[in-house]
CSV table of C-alpha atoms and ligand atoms in Angstrom, one decimal:
chain,number,residue,atom,x,y,z
A,1,MET,CA,96.5,-1.4,-76.1
A,2,ALA,CA,94.4,1.6,-75.1
A,3,VAL,CA,91.8,1.5,-72.4
A,4,LEU,CA,88.9,4.0,-71.9
A,5,ILE,CA,87.3,4.1,-68.5
A,6,GLN,CA,84.0,5.8,-69.0
A,7,GLY,CA,81.5,7.4,-66.6
A,8,GLY,CA,83.2,6.8,-63.3
A,9,ARG,CA,83.5,9.2,-60.3
A,10,VAL,CA,87.2,10.2,-60.6
A,11,VAL,CA,88.7,10.8,-57.2
A,12,THR,CA,92.2,12.3,-56.5
A,13,SER,CA,93.6,13.7,-53.3
A,14,HIS,CA,92.4,17.1,-54.3
A,15,ASP,CA,89.5,16.7,-56.7
A,16,GLU,CA,86.4,14.7,-57.6
A,17,PHE,CA,84.3,14.7,-60.7
A,18,THR,CA,82.4,12.4,-63.1
A,19,GLY,CA,84.3,11.8,-66.3
A,20,ASP,CA,86.3,9.6,-68.6
A,21,VAL,CA,90.0,8.6,-68.5
A,22,LEU,CA,91.9,7.4,-71.5
A,23,CYS,CA,95.0,5.3,-71.0
A,24,GLU,CA,97.5,4.6,-73.9
A,25,ASP,CA,100.9,3.0,-73.9
A,26,GLY,CA,101.0,2.7,-70.1
A,27,ARG,CA,100.2,6.3,-69.4
A,28,ILE,CA,97.1,8.4,-68.8
A,29,THR,CA,96.7,10.5,-72.0
A,30,ARG,CA,93.3,12.2,-71.7
A,31,ILE,CA,90.9,13.1,-69.0
A,32,ALA,CA,87.6,14.8,-69.9
A,33,SER,CA,83.9,14.9,-68.9
A,34,ARG,CA,83.3,12.8,-72.0
A,35,ILE,CA,85.6,10.9,-74.4
A,36,GLU,CA,83.9,9.1,-77.2
A,37,MET,CA,85.1,5.7,-78.3
A,38,ASN,CA,85.4,6.9,-81.9
A,39,ALA,CA,87.9,9.5,-80.7
A,40,CYS,CA,90.1,6.7,-79.3
A,41,PRO,CA,92.7,4.5,-81.2
A,42,THR,CA,91.3,1.5,-83.0
A,43,GLY,CA,91.0,-1.5,-80.6
A,44,THR,CA,90.5,0.6,-77.5
A,45,ARG,CA,89.0,-1.4,-74.7
A,46,LEU,CA,86.0,0.2,-73.0
A,47,ILE,CA,85.4,-0.2,-69.2
A,48,HIS,CA,82.1,1.1,-68.0
A,49,ALA,CA,82.5,2.7,-64.6
A,50,THR,CA,79.1,4.3,-64.0
A,51,GLY,CA,78.4,4.0,-60.3
A,52,LYS,CA,82.0,3.2,-59.5
A,53,TYR,CA,84.9,5.2,-58.2
A,54,VAL,CA,88.0,5.7,-60.3
A,55,PHE,CA,91.0,6.0,-57.9
A,56,PRO,CA,94.8,6.2,-58.6
A,57,GLY,CA,96.5,2.9,-58.0
A,58,PHE,CA,97.2,2.5,-54.3
A,59,ILE,CA,100.7,2.5,-52.8
A,60,ASP,CA,101.7,0.6,-49.7
A,61,PRO,CA,105.0,2.2,-48.5
A,62,HIS,CA,105.8,-0.3,-45.8
A,63,VAL,CA,105.7,-4.0,-46.4
A,64,HIS,CA,107.9,-7.0,-45.6
A,65,VAL,CA,107.9,-9.9,-48.1
A,66,TYR,CA,111.4,-11.4,-47.8
A,67,LEU,CA,112.0,-11.1,-44.1
A,68,PRO,CA,114.4,-13.3,-42.0
A,69,PHE,CA,113.2,-12.3,-38.6
A,70,MET,CA,113.0,-13.7,-35.0
A,71,GLY,CA,114.3,-17.1,-36.1
A,72,THR,CA,112.1,-17.6,-39.1
A,73,TYR,CA,111.1,-16.2,-42.5
A,74,ALA,CA,108.0,-14.2,-43.4
A,75,LYS,CA,105.6,-16.5,-45.3
A,76,ASP,CA,104.9,-14.7,-48.5
A,77,THR,CA,106.9,-14.6,-51.7
A,78,TRP,CA,106.9,-11.7,-54.0
A,79,GLU,CA,104.5,-13.7,-56.2
A,80,THR,CA,101.9,-14.2,-53.4
A,81,ALA,CA,102.3,-10.8,-51.8
A,82,SER,CA,102.1,-8.8,-55.0
A,83,ARG,CA,99.1,-10.8,-56.3
A,84,ALA,CA,97.3,-10.2,-53.0
A,85,ALA,CA,98.3,-6.5,-53.3
A,86,LEU,CA,96.8,-6.1,-56.8
A,87,ILE,CA,93.6,-7.8,-55.9
A,88,GLY,CA,93.3,-5.3,-53.1
A,89,GLY,CA,93.9,-2.4,-55.4
A,90,THR,CA,97.5,-1.8,-54.4
A,91,THR,CA,99.7,-1.4,-57.5
A,92,THR,CA,103.0,-0.4,-55.9
A,93,LEU,CA,104.7,-1.8,-52.9
A,94,ILE,CA,107.8,-0.4,-51.1
A,95,GLU,CA,109.6,-3.2,-49.2
A,96,MET,CA,112.0,-2.8,-46.3
A,97,ILE,CA,115.4,-4.3,-47.0
A,98,CYS,CA,116.4,-5.7,-43.5
A,99,PRO,CA,120.0,-7.0,-43.5
A,100,GLY,CA,121.4,-8.7,-40.4
A,101,LYS,CA,123.9,-6.5,-38.5
A,102,GLY,CA,126.9,-8.3,-40.0
A,103,ASP,CA,125.6,-8.2,-43.6
A,104,GLU,CA,127.0,-6.0,-46.3
A,105,PRO,CA,124.4,-3.5,-47.5
A,106,LEU,CA,125.1,-4.0,-51.2
A,107,GLN,CA,124.7,-7.8,-50.9
A,108,ALA,CA,121.5,-7.3,-49.0
A,109,TYR,CA,120.3,-4.8,-51.7
A,110,GLU,CA,121.0,-7.4,-54.4
A,111,LEU,CA,119.4,-10.2,-52.4
A,112,TRP,CA,116.2,-8.4,-51.8
A,113,ASN,CA,116.0,-7.2,-55.4
A,114,SER,CA,116.5,-10.8,-56.6
A,115,LYS,CA,113.4,-11.8,-54.6
A,116,ALA,CA,111.2,-9.3,-56.5
A,117,LYS,CA,112.8,-9.1,-60.0
A,118,GLY,CA,111.0,-11.1,-62.6
A,119,ILE,CA,108.6,-12.4,-60.0
A,120,SER,CA,106.5,-9.5,-58.7
A,121,LEU,CA,103.2,-8.9,-60.4
A,122,CYS,CA,103.0,-5.3,-59.1
A,123,ASP,CA,105.4,-2.4,-59.3
A,124,TYR,CA,107.9,-2.1,-56.4
A,125,SER,CA,110.7,-0.2,-54.7
A,126,PHE,CA,112.7,-0.6,-51.5
A,127,HIS,CA,113.7,1.3,-48.4
A,128,MET,CA,117.4,0.4,-47.7
A,129,GLY,CA,117.6,-0.8,-44.1
A,130,VAL,CA,120.7,0.5,-42.3
A,131,THR,CA,121.6,-2.0,-39.6
A,132,ARG,CA,125.3,-1.0,-39.3
A,133,PHE,CA,127.2,2.1,-40.1
A,134,ASP,CA,131.0,1.9,-40.8
A,135,GLU,CA,133.3,2.8,-43.6
A,136,LEU,CA,132.3,-0.1,-45.8
A,137,ALA,CA,128.6,0.4,-45.1
A,138,GLU,CA,128.8,4.1,-45.9
A,139,GLY,CA,130.5,3.5,-49.3
A,140,GLN,CA,127.9,0.9,-50.2
A,141,LEU,CA,125.0,3.0,-49.1
A,142,ARG,CA,126.2,5.8,-51.4
A,143,GLU,CA,126.3,3.2,-54.2
A,144,ILE,CA,122.7,2.1,-53.5
A,145,VAL,CA,121.5,5.6,-53.6
A,146,LYS,CA,123.3,6.0,-57.0
A,147,ARG,CA,121.3,3.0,-58.1
A,148,GLY,CA,118.0,4.8,-57.4
A,149,ILE,CA,117.0,4.1,-53.8
A,150,ARG,CA,115.8,7.3,-52.1
A,151,SER,CA,115.0,6.2,-48.6
A,152,PHE,CA,116.8,4.5,-45.7
A,153,LYS,CA,115.2,2.5,-42.8
A,154,VAL,CA,116.5,2.4,-39.3
A,155,PHE,CA,115.3,0.4,-36.3
A,156,LEU,CA,115.6,2.0,-32.9
A,157,ALA,CA,114.3,-1.4,-31.5
A,158,TYR,CA,115.2,-5.1,-31.8
A,159,LYS,CA,118.3,-4.9,-29.7
A,160,GLY,CA,121.2,-7.0,-31.1
A,161,ALA,CA,119.3,-7.9,-34.2
A,162,LEU,CA,118.3,-5.0,-36.5
A,163,GLY,CA,118.7,-2.0,-34.2
A,164,VAL,CA,121.3,0.7,-34.6
A,165,ASP,CA,123.1,2.5,-31.8
A,166,ASP,CA,123.2,6.2,-31.4
A,167,ARG,CA,126.5,6.7,-33.3
A,168,GLU,CA,125.1,4.7,-36.2
A,169,LEU,CA,121.9,6.6,-36.1
A,170,TYR,CA,123.7,9.9,-36.2
A,171,HIS,CA,125.9,9.1,-39.1
A,172,THR,CA,123.0,7.5,-41.1
A,173,LEU,CA,121.0,10.7,-40.7
A,174,GLN,CA,124.0,12.8,-41.6
A,175,LEU,CA,124.6,10.8,-44.8
A,176,ALA,CA,120.9,10.9,-45.6
A,177,LYS,CA,120.9,14.7,-45.3
A,178,GLU,CA,124.0,14.9,-47.6
A,179,LEU,CA,122.4,12.6,-50.2
A,180,GLY,CA,118.9,14.1,-50.0
A,181,VAL,CA,117.4,10.8,-48.8
A,182,ILE,CA,114.6,10.4,-46.3
A,183,VAL,CA,115.1,8.1,-43.3
A,184,THR,CA,112.2,5.9,-42.2
A,185,ALA,CA,112.4,4.8,-38.6
A,186,HIS,CA,110.9,2.2,-36.3
A,187,CYS,CA,110.8,4.2,-33.0
A,188,GLU,CA,110.9,2.4,-29.8
A,189,ASN,CA,113.4,2.6,-26.9
A,190,GLU,CA,115.0,-0.8,-27.1
A,191,THR,CA,116.4,-0.8,-23.5
A,192,LEU,CA,113.0,-0.1,-22.1
A,193,VAL,CA,111.6,-3.0,-24.2
A,194,SER,CA,114.2,-5.5,-23.2
A,195,GLU,CA,114.2,-4.6,-19.5
A,196,THR,CA,110.4,-4.7,-19.3
A,197,GLN,CA,110.2,-8.0,-21.2
A,198,ALA,CA,112.7,-9.5,-18.8
A,199,ARG,CA,110.7,-8.3,-15.8
A,200,LEU,CA,107.4,-9.7,-17.2
A,201,LEU,CA,109.0,-13.0,-18.0
A,202,ALA,CA,110.5,-13.3,-14.5
A,203,GLN,CA,106.9,-12.8,-13.1
A,204,GLY,CA,105.7,-15.7,-15.2
A,205,LYS,CA,103.8,-13.4,-17.6
A,206,LEU,CA,104.3,-15.4,-20.8
A,207,GLU,CA,101.0,-15.1,-22.8
A,208,PRO,CA,100.5,-12.9,-25.9
A,209,ARG,CA,98.5,-10.4,-23.8
A,210,TRP,CA,101.8,-9.3,-22.2
A,211,HIS,CA,103.2,-8.1,-25.4
A,212,GLU,CA,101.5,-4.7,-25.2
A,213,PRO,CA,102.5,-4.1,-21.6
A,214,SER,CA,106.1,-4.9,-22.5
A,215,ARG,CA,106.1,-2.0,-25.0
A,216,PRO,CA,103.8,0.6,-23.6
A,217,VAL,CA,103.2,4.0,-25.3
A,218,ARG,CA,106.1,5.6,-23.3
A,219,VAL,CA,108.4,3.2,-25.1
A,220,GLU,CA,107.2,4.4,-28.5
A,221,GLU,CA,107.0,8.1,-27.4
A,222,SER,CA,110.6,7.8,-26.1
A,223,GLY,CA,111.7,6.4,-29.5
A,224,VAL,CA,110.0,9.2,-31.4
A,225,ARG,CA,111.5,11.9,-29.2
A,226,HIS,CA,115.0,10.4,-29.6
A,227,LEU,CA,114.6,10.4,-33.4
A,228,MET,CA,113.3,14.0,-33.3
A,229,ALA,CA,116.4,15.1,-31.4
A,230,PHE,CA,118.8,13.4,-33.9
A,231,ALA,CA,116.8,14.7,-36.9
A,232,GLU,CA,116.9,18.2,-35.5
A,233,MET,CA,120.7,18.0,-34.9
A,234,THR,CA,121.4,16.6,-38.3
A,235,GLY,CA,118.7,18.3,-40.4
A,236,ALA,CA,117.7,15.0,-42.0
A,237,LYS,CA,114.2,14.3,-43.3
A,238,VAL,CA,112.5,11.6,-41.4
A,239,TYR,CA,109.4,9.4,-41.6
A,240,ILE,CA,108.1,7.5,-38.6
A,241,VAL,CA,106.7,4.1,-39.6
A,242,HIS,CA,103.8,2.3,-37.9
A,243,THR,CA,102.8,5.0,-35.3
A,244,SER,CA,100.4,3.3,-33.0
A,245,CYS,CA,99.4,5.9,-30.4
A,246,ARG,CA,98.6,9.5,-29.5
A,247,GLU,CA,101.9,10.0,-27.6
A,248,GLY,CA,103.9,8.9,-30.7
A,249,VAL,CA,102.0,11.3,-33.0
A,250,LEU,CA,102.3,14.2,-30.6
A,251,ALA,CA,106.0,13.7,-30.0
A,252,ALA,CA,106.5,13.9,-33.8
A,253,MET,CA,104.3,17.0,-34.0
A,254,GLU,CA,106.5,18.6,-31.3
A,255,GLY,CA,109.5,17.9,-33.4
A,256,ALA,CA,107.7,19.4,-36.4
A,257,ALA,CA,107.0,22.5,-34.4
A,258,ARG,CA,110.7,22.8,-33.8
A,259,GLY,CA,111.4,22.6,-37.5
A,260,VAL,CA,112.0,18.9,-38.0
A,261,ASP,CA,111.0,17.7,-41.4
A,262,VAL,CA,108.9,14.7,-40.3
A,263,GLN,CA,106.1,12.6,-41.7
A,264,VAL,CA,104.0,10.2,-39.7
A,265,GLU,CA,102.7,6.8,-41.0
A,266,THR,CA,100.2,4.7,-39.3
A,267,VAL,CA,99.1,1.2,-40.4
A,268,ILE,CA,95.8,-0.4,-40.9
A,269,PRO,CA,95.9,-2.7,-37.8
A,270,TYR,CA,96.1,0.3,-35.5
A,271,LEU,CA,93.1,2.0,-37.1
A,272,THR,CA,90.9,-1.1,-36.9
A,273,LEU,CA,92.0,-3.4,-34.1
A,274,ASP,CA,92.6,-2.7,-30.4
A,275,LYS,CA,94.6,-4.5,-27.7
A,276,THR,CA,91.7,-6.7,-26.6
A,277,TYR,CA,92.4,-8.8,-29.7
A,278,ALA,CA,95.9,-9.7,-28.3
A,279,GLU,CA,94.2,-10.4,-25.0
A,280,LYS,CA,92.0,-13.2,-26.5
A,281,ASP,CA,91.9,-16.5,-24.6
A,282,GLY,CA,94.5,-19.2,-25.1
A,283,PHE,CA,97.1,-18.4,-27.7
A,284,GLU,CA,94.7,-16.8,-30.2
A,285,GLY,CA,96.1,-13.3,-29.2
A,286,ALA,CA,99.4,-14.2,-31.0
A,287,LYS,CA,97.7,-13.5,-34.3
A,288,TYR,CA,97.6,-9.8,-33.2
A,289,VAL,CA,101.2,-9.5,-32.0
A,290,MET,CA,103.1,-6.8,-33.8
A,291,SER,CA,105.5,-4.0,-32.7
A,292,PRO,CA,104.7,-1.4,-31.7
A,293,PRO,CA,101.7,-3.2,-30.2
A,294,ILE,CA,98.0,-2.7,-31.0
A,295,ARG,CA,96.8,-0.2,-28.4
A,296,ALA,CA,93.8,0.6,-26.2
A,297,ARG,CA,90.8,1.8,-28.2
A,298,GLU,CA,91.2,5.5,-27.3
A,299,HIS,CA,94.3,5.6,-29.5
A,300,GLN,CA,92.4,4.3,-32.5
A,301,ALA,CA,90.0,7.2,-32.2
A,302,PHE,CA,92.9,9.6,-31.9
A,303,LEU,CA,94.6,8.1,-35.0
A,304,TRP,CA,91.5,8.6,-37.1
A,305,ASP,CA,91.4,12.2,-36.1
A,306,ALA,CA,95.1,12.6,-36.8
A,307,LEU,CA,94.6,11.1,-40.2
A,308,ARG,CA,91.7,13.4,-41.0
A,309,SER,CA,93.6,16.5,-39.9
A,310,GLY,CA,96.8,15.5,-41.7
A,311,MET,CA,99.0,14.9,-38.7
A,312,VAL,CA,99.2,11.3,-40.0
A,313,ALA,CA,100.3,11.4,-43.6
A,314,THR,CA,100.1,7.8,-44.8
A,315,VAL,CA,98.3,4.6,-44.0
A,316,ALA,CA,100.5,1.6,-44.8
A,317,THR,CA,100.2,-2.0,-43.7
A,318,ASP,CA,103.6,-3.1,-42.3
A,319,HIS,CA,102.5,-6.4,-43.9
A,320,ALA,CA,104.6,-9.0,-42.0
A,321,PRO,CA,103.1,-12.4,-42.7
A,322,PHE,CA,103.8,-15.3,-40.3
A,323,ASP,CA,101.7,-18.4,-40.1
A,324,PHE,CA,99.8,-19.0,-36.9
A,325,GLU,CA,100.1,-22.8,-36.8
A,326,THR,CA,103.8,-23.1,-37.6
A,327,GLN,CA,105.3,-19.7,-36.8
A,328,LYS,CA,103.4,-17.7,-34.2
A,329,VAL,CA,103.5,-20.9,-32.0
A,330,MET,CA,107.3,-20.3,-31.6
A,331,GLY,CA,106.1,-18.0,-28.8
A,332,LEU,CA,103.9,-20.4,-26.9
A,333,PRO,CA,104.3,-20.1,-23.1
A,334,ALA,CA,106.1,-23.4,-23.0
A,335,GLN,CA,108.5,-22.2,-25.7
A,336,GLY,CA,109.6,-19.1,-23.9
A,337,GLY,CA,106.5,-16.9,-24.2
A,338,PHE,CA,105.4,-13.8,-26.0
A,339,VAL,CA,108.9,-12.5,-26.7
A,340,LYS,CA,109.4,-15.3,-29.2
A,341,ILE,CA,106.2,-14.7,-31.2
A,342,PRO,CA,107.3,-13.5,-34.7
A,343,ASN,CA,106.1,-9.9,-34.7
A,344,GLY,CA,103.7,-8.9,-37.6
A,345,ILE,CA,100.3,-9.0,-39.1
A,346,PRO,CA,99.5,-9.8,-42.7
A,347,SER,CA,97.2,-7.2,-44.3
A,348,VAL,CA,98.6,-6.2,-47.7
A,349,GLU,CA,95.4,-7.5,-49.5
A,350,HIS,CA,92.9,-5.7,-47.4
A,351,ARG,CA,94.4,-2.3,-46.4
A,352,VAL,CA,92.4,-0.4,-49.1
A,353,ASP,CA,89.1,-2.1,-48.5
A,354,LEU,CA,89.4,-1.8,-44.7
A,355,LEU,CA,90.3,1.9,-44.9
A,356,TYR,CA,87.4,2.5,-47.3
A,357,THR,CA,84.9,0.4,-45.3
A,358,TYR,CA,85.9,1.6,-41.8
A,359,GLY,CA,87.1,5.1,-42.7
A,360,VAL,CA,85.2,6.4,-45.7
A,361,THR,CA,81.8,4.7,-45.3
A,362,THR,CA,81.7,5.6,-41.6
A,363,GLY,CA,82.5,9.3,-42.3
A,364,LYS,CA,85.8,9.3,-40.4
A,365,ILE,CA,87.7,10.4,-43.5
A,366,SER,CA,86.7,11.9,-46.8
A,367,LEU,CA,87.3,10.2,-50.2
A,368,GLN,CA,90.1,12.8,-50.8
A,369,ARG,CA,91.9,12.0,-47.6
A,370,PHE,CA,91.5,8.3,-48.3
A,371,VAL,CA,93.3,8.7,-51.7
A,372,GLU,CA,95.9,11.0,-50.2
A,373,ALA,CA,96.8,8.7,-47.3
A,374,ALA,CA,96.7,5.4,-49.2
A,375,SER,CA,98.4,6.6,-52.4
A,376,THR,CA,99.3,10.2,-53.2
A,377,ALA,CA,101.2,11.0,-50.0
A,378,ALA,CA,103.5,8.0,-50.4
A,379,ALA,CA,104.2,8.8,-54.0
A,380,ARG,CA,105.2,12.4,-53.0
A,381,ILE,CA,107.2,11.5,-49.9
A,382,PHE,CA,109.2,8.7,-51.6
A,383,GLY,CA,109.7,10.2,-55.0
A,384,LEU,CA,107.4,8.0,-57.1
A,385,GLN,CA,106.9,10.8,-59.6
A,386,ARG,CA,104.5,9.1,-62.0
A,387,LYS,CA,102.4,7.3,-59.3
A,388,GLY,CA,99.7,8.3,-56.9
A,389,THR,CA,97.4,10.4,-59.0
A,390,ILE,CA,95.1,10.5,-62.0
A,391,ALA,CA,96.6,13.1,-64.3
A,392,VAL,CA,97.7,13.3,-67.9
A,393,GLY,CA,101.3,11.9,-68.1
A,394,ALA,CA,101.0,9.8,-65.0
A,395,ASP,CA,101.4,6.0,-65.1
A,396,ALA,CA,98.0,4.5,-65.9
A,397,ASP,CA,97.7,2.8,-62.5
A,398,VAL,CA,94.0,3.0,-62.0
A,399,VAL,CA,91.5,1.3,-59.7
A,400,VAL,CA,87.8,1.1,-60.7
A,401,TYR,CA,86.3,0.6,-57.3
A,402,ASP,CA,82.8,-0.8,-56.7
A,403,PRO,CA,81.2,0.7,-53.6
A,404,SER,CA,78.2,-1.6,-53.9
A,405,TYR,CA,80.2,-4.8,-53.4
A,406,ARG,CA,79.7,-6.6,-50.1
A,407,GLY,CA,81.9,-9.4,-48.9
A,408,ARG,CA,83.8,-10.8,-45.9
A,409,ILE,CA,87.5,-11.4,-45.3
A,410,SER,CA,88.6,-15.0,-44.8
A,411,ALA,CA,91.9,-16.8,-44.7
A,412,LYS,CA,90.0,-19.4,-46.8
A,413,THR,CA,89.7,-17.0,-49.7
A,414,HIS,CA,92.5,-14.5,-49.3
A,415,HIS,CA,95.6,-14.6,-51.5
A,416,MET,CA,98.3,-14.0,-49.0
A,417,ALA,CA,100.3,-17.0,-48.0
A,418,THR,CA,99.4,-17.0,-44.3
A,419,ASP,CA,97.1,-19.6,-42.7
A,420,TYR,CA,95.1,-16.9,-40.8
A,421,SER,CA,93.7,-13.5,-41.2
A,422,ALA,CA,93.6,-11.0,-38.4
A,423,PHE,CA,90.3,-9.8,-39.9
A,424,GLU,CA,88.6,-13.1,-40.2
A,425,GLY,CA,84.9,-12.6,-40.9
A,426,TRP,CA,85.1,-8.8,-41.1
A,427,GLU,CA,82.6,-7.2,-43.6
A,428,LEU,CA,83.9,-5.2,-46.5
A,429,LYS,CA,81.8,-2.6,-48.3
A,430,GLY,CA,83.6,-2.1,-51.5
A,431,ARG,CA,86.3,-3.7,-53.6
A,432,ALA,CA,88.7,-3.1,-56.5
A,433,GLU,CA,86.7,-4.4,-59.4
A,434,THR,CA,89.1,-3.6,-62.2
A,435,VAL,CA,92.8,-2.6,-61.7
A,436,LEU,CA,95.1,-1.2,-64.3
A,437,LEU,CA,98.9,-1.2,-63.9
A,438,ARG,CA,100.8,0.9,-66.5
A,439,GLY,CA,97.7,0.6,-68.7
A,440,GLU,CA,97.3,-3.2,-68.5
A,441,VAL,CA,94.2,-4.7,-66.9
A,442,VAL,CA,95.8,-6.7,-64.0
A,443,VAL,CA,92.6,-7.3,-62.1
A,444,GLU,CA,89.2,-8.0,-63.6
A,445,GLY,CA,86.0,-8.8,-61.6
A,446,GLY,CA,88.2,-9.0,-58.5
A,447,GLU,CA,90.4,-11.7,-60.1
A,448,CYS,CA,94.1,-11.3,-60.8
A,449,LYS,CA,95.1,-11.4,-64.5
A,450,ALA,CA,98.7,-10.3,-64.3
A,451,ASP,CA,101.5,-12.5,-65.2
A,452,LYS,CA,104.3,-13.3,-62.8
A,453,GLY,CA,107.1,-10.8,-63.4
A,454,TYR,CA,104.9,-8.0,-64.9
A,455,GLY,CA,105.9,-5.7,-62.0
A,456,LYS,CA,108.7,-3.3,-62.5
A,457,PRO,CA,111.0,-1.4,-60.1
A,458,VAL,CA,109.8,2.2,-59.9
A,459,THR,CA,112.1,5.0,-61.0
A,460,ARG,CA,112.4,7.5,-58.1
A,461,VAL,CA,113.4,11.1,-58.0
B,501,URP,O1,105.7,-6.2,-35.8
B,501,URP,C1,106.2,-5.8,-36.8
B,501,URP,N1,106.1,-4.5,-37.0
B,501,URP,N2,106.9,-6.6,-37.6
B,501,URP,C2,107.6,-6.3,-38.8
B,501,URP,C3,109.0,-5.7,-38.5
B,501,URP,C4,108.8,-4.2,-38.1
B,501,URP,O2,109.1,-3.8,-37.1
B,501,URP,O3,108.4,-3.5,-39.0
B,502,ZN,ZN1,109.0,-1.8,-37.4
B,503,ZN,ZN1,107.8,-3.0,-40.7
């Protein structure tokens, strides 16, 4: 079926104009200041977009859906996470495959694929987590790249669980360079984390508020500098995930100034929350425990500036959904304290609306930067050739966005599987009213219409 989106304000990362967009057979086939219905195929569906924005489908390049982590499993399934993503205007997710250290990469790749295939409502791809590097792993990583994966993920944190040692890091980067694959990296110095955690626990500092002091900005800065040195020595392309602070961004920029091919991601919690949330009374602060931690407010202002200037390339979520009542409580003081709180914040549903409401409507970023950071840059960096823009030949992934909508976030109404929202009660000034994915209307009036399994793995170059 063809769809004509008429009269909207079309916004891409580099352009903005009022016009019409025709979608046929899953692709965008015509863009013009006016396209008449009688010039379209019989049966074309008309969507009036006057007064609305027409954005490319948004891409979240850092989510966790299936995640065995810290003694539990993330709460969403691909069905719940992808439905929530679509309702929030995100049409493509890239998930981190996170094998245990003893697991075989190929088995993990197949396991993670099986969780999304035939289930996801939105399009998807994966970053292949490298948690071991030996002869067997190397051979299997080569095979995974042959099967179309174009990015690896390494953790310089989570000692003894997901983290790699320096030899593994070096060889992963070397292989990535050889294969033309980009390496995404969680940058924290794991020894500084584990030693600081032990010291705080020994002092009886067990509440969620101690999570941030256990991983201060120096820990993250040290991780980024470490990665920069290894990337410089191997020539690998790198992408720093969930950058939370000024020191992390600046350490990456120093690497870039030395010629390192590095991109920086931040995530929506760091742009909107600050560490006082994790300092809330009682155990409430556990809702805001993620790593790296949510920082002091001054870092938030710096991150918005860095996003505006382009030092920060992408805004993802690091969606990592754990229930408060049954999972975050694993880190109650009586259970061993903050080190046991499953790390992560659910936000895949509200990234786009939060970035629009608290970034665009406040004048912190332009509409073009918004589209670039939440869609186009991820498509470019991760080789999603037909995603991330509104152009003839691109996939017809289109969001008709209503800037006059007013609403509030609540766990009672959200579509993620978690029992809480870190943004409970927050006002939203805009929403994805209609969403097209490969030319099909998957969201209408803010409601999901997609069938389970409609999502497809994305071909990457
Ligand atoms: O706290 C976080 N970020 N949880 C998810 C796992 C990770 O490190 O990305
Ligand atoms: Zn991480
Ligand atoms: Zn993550």
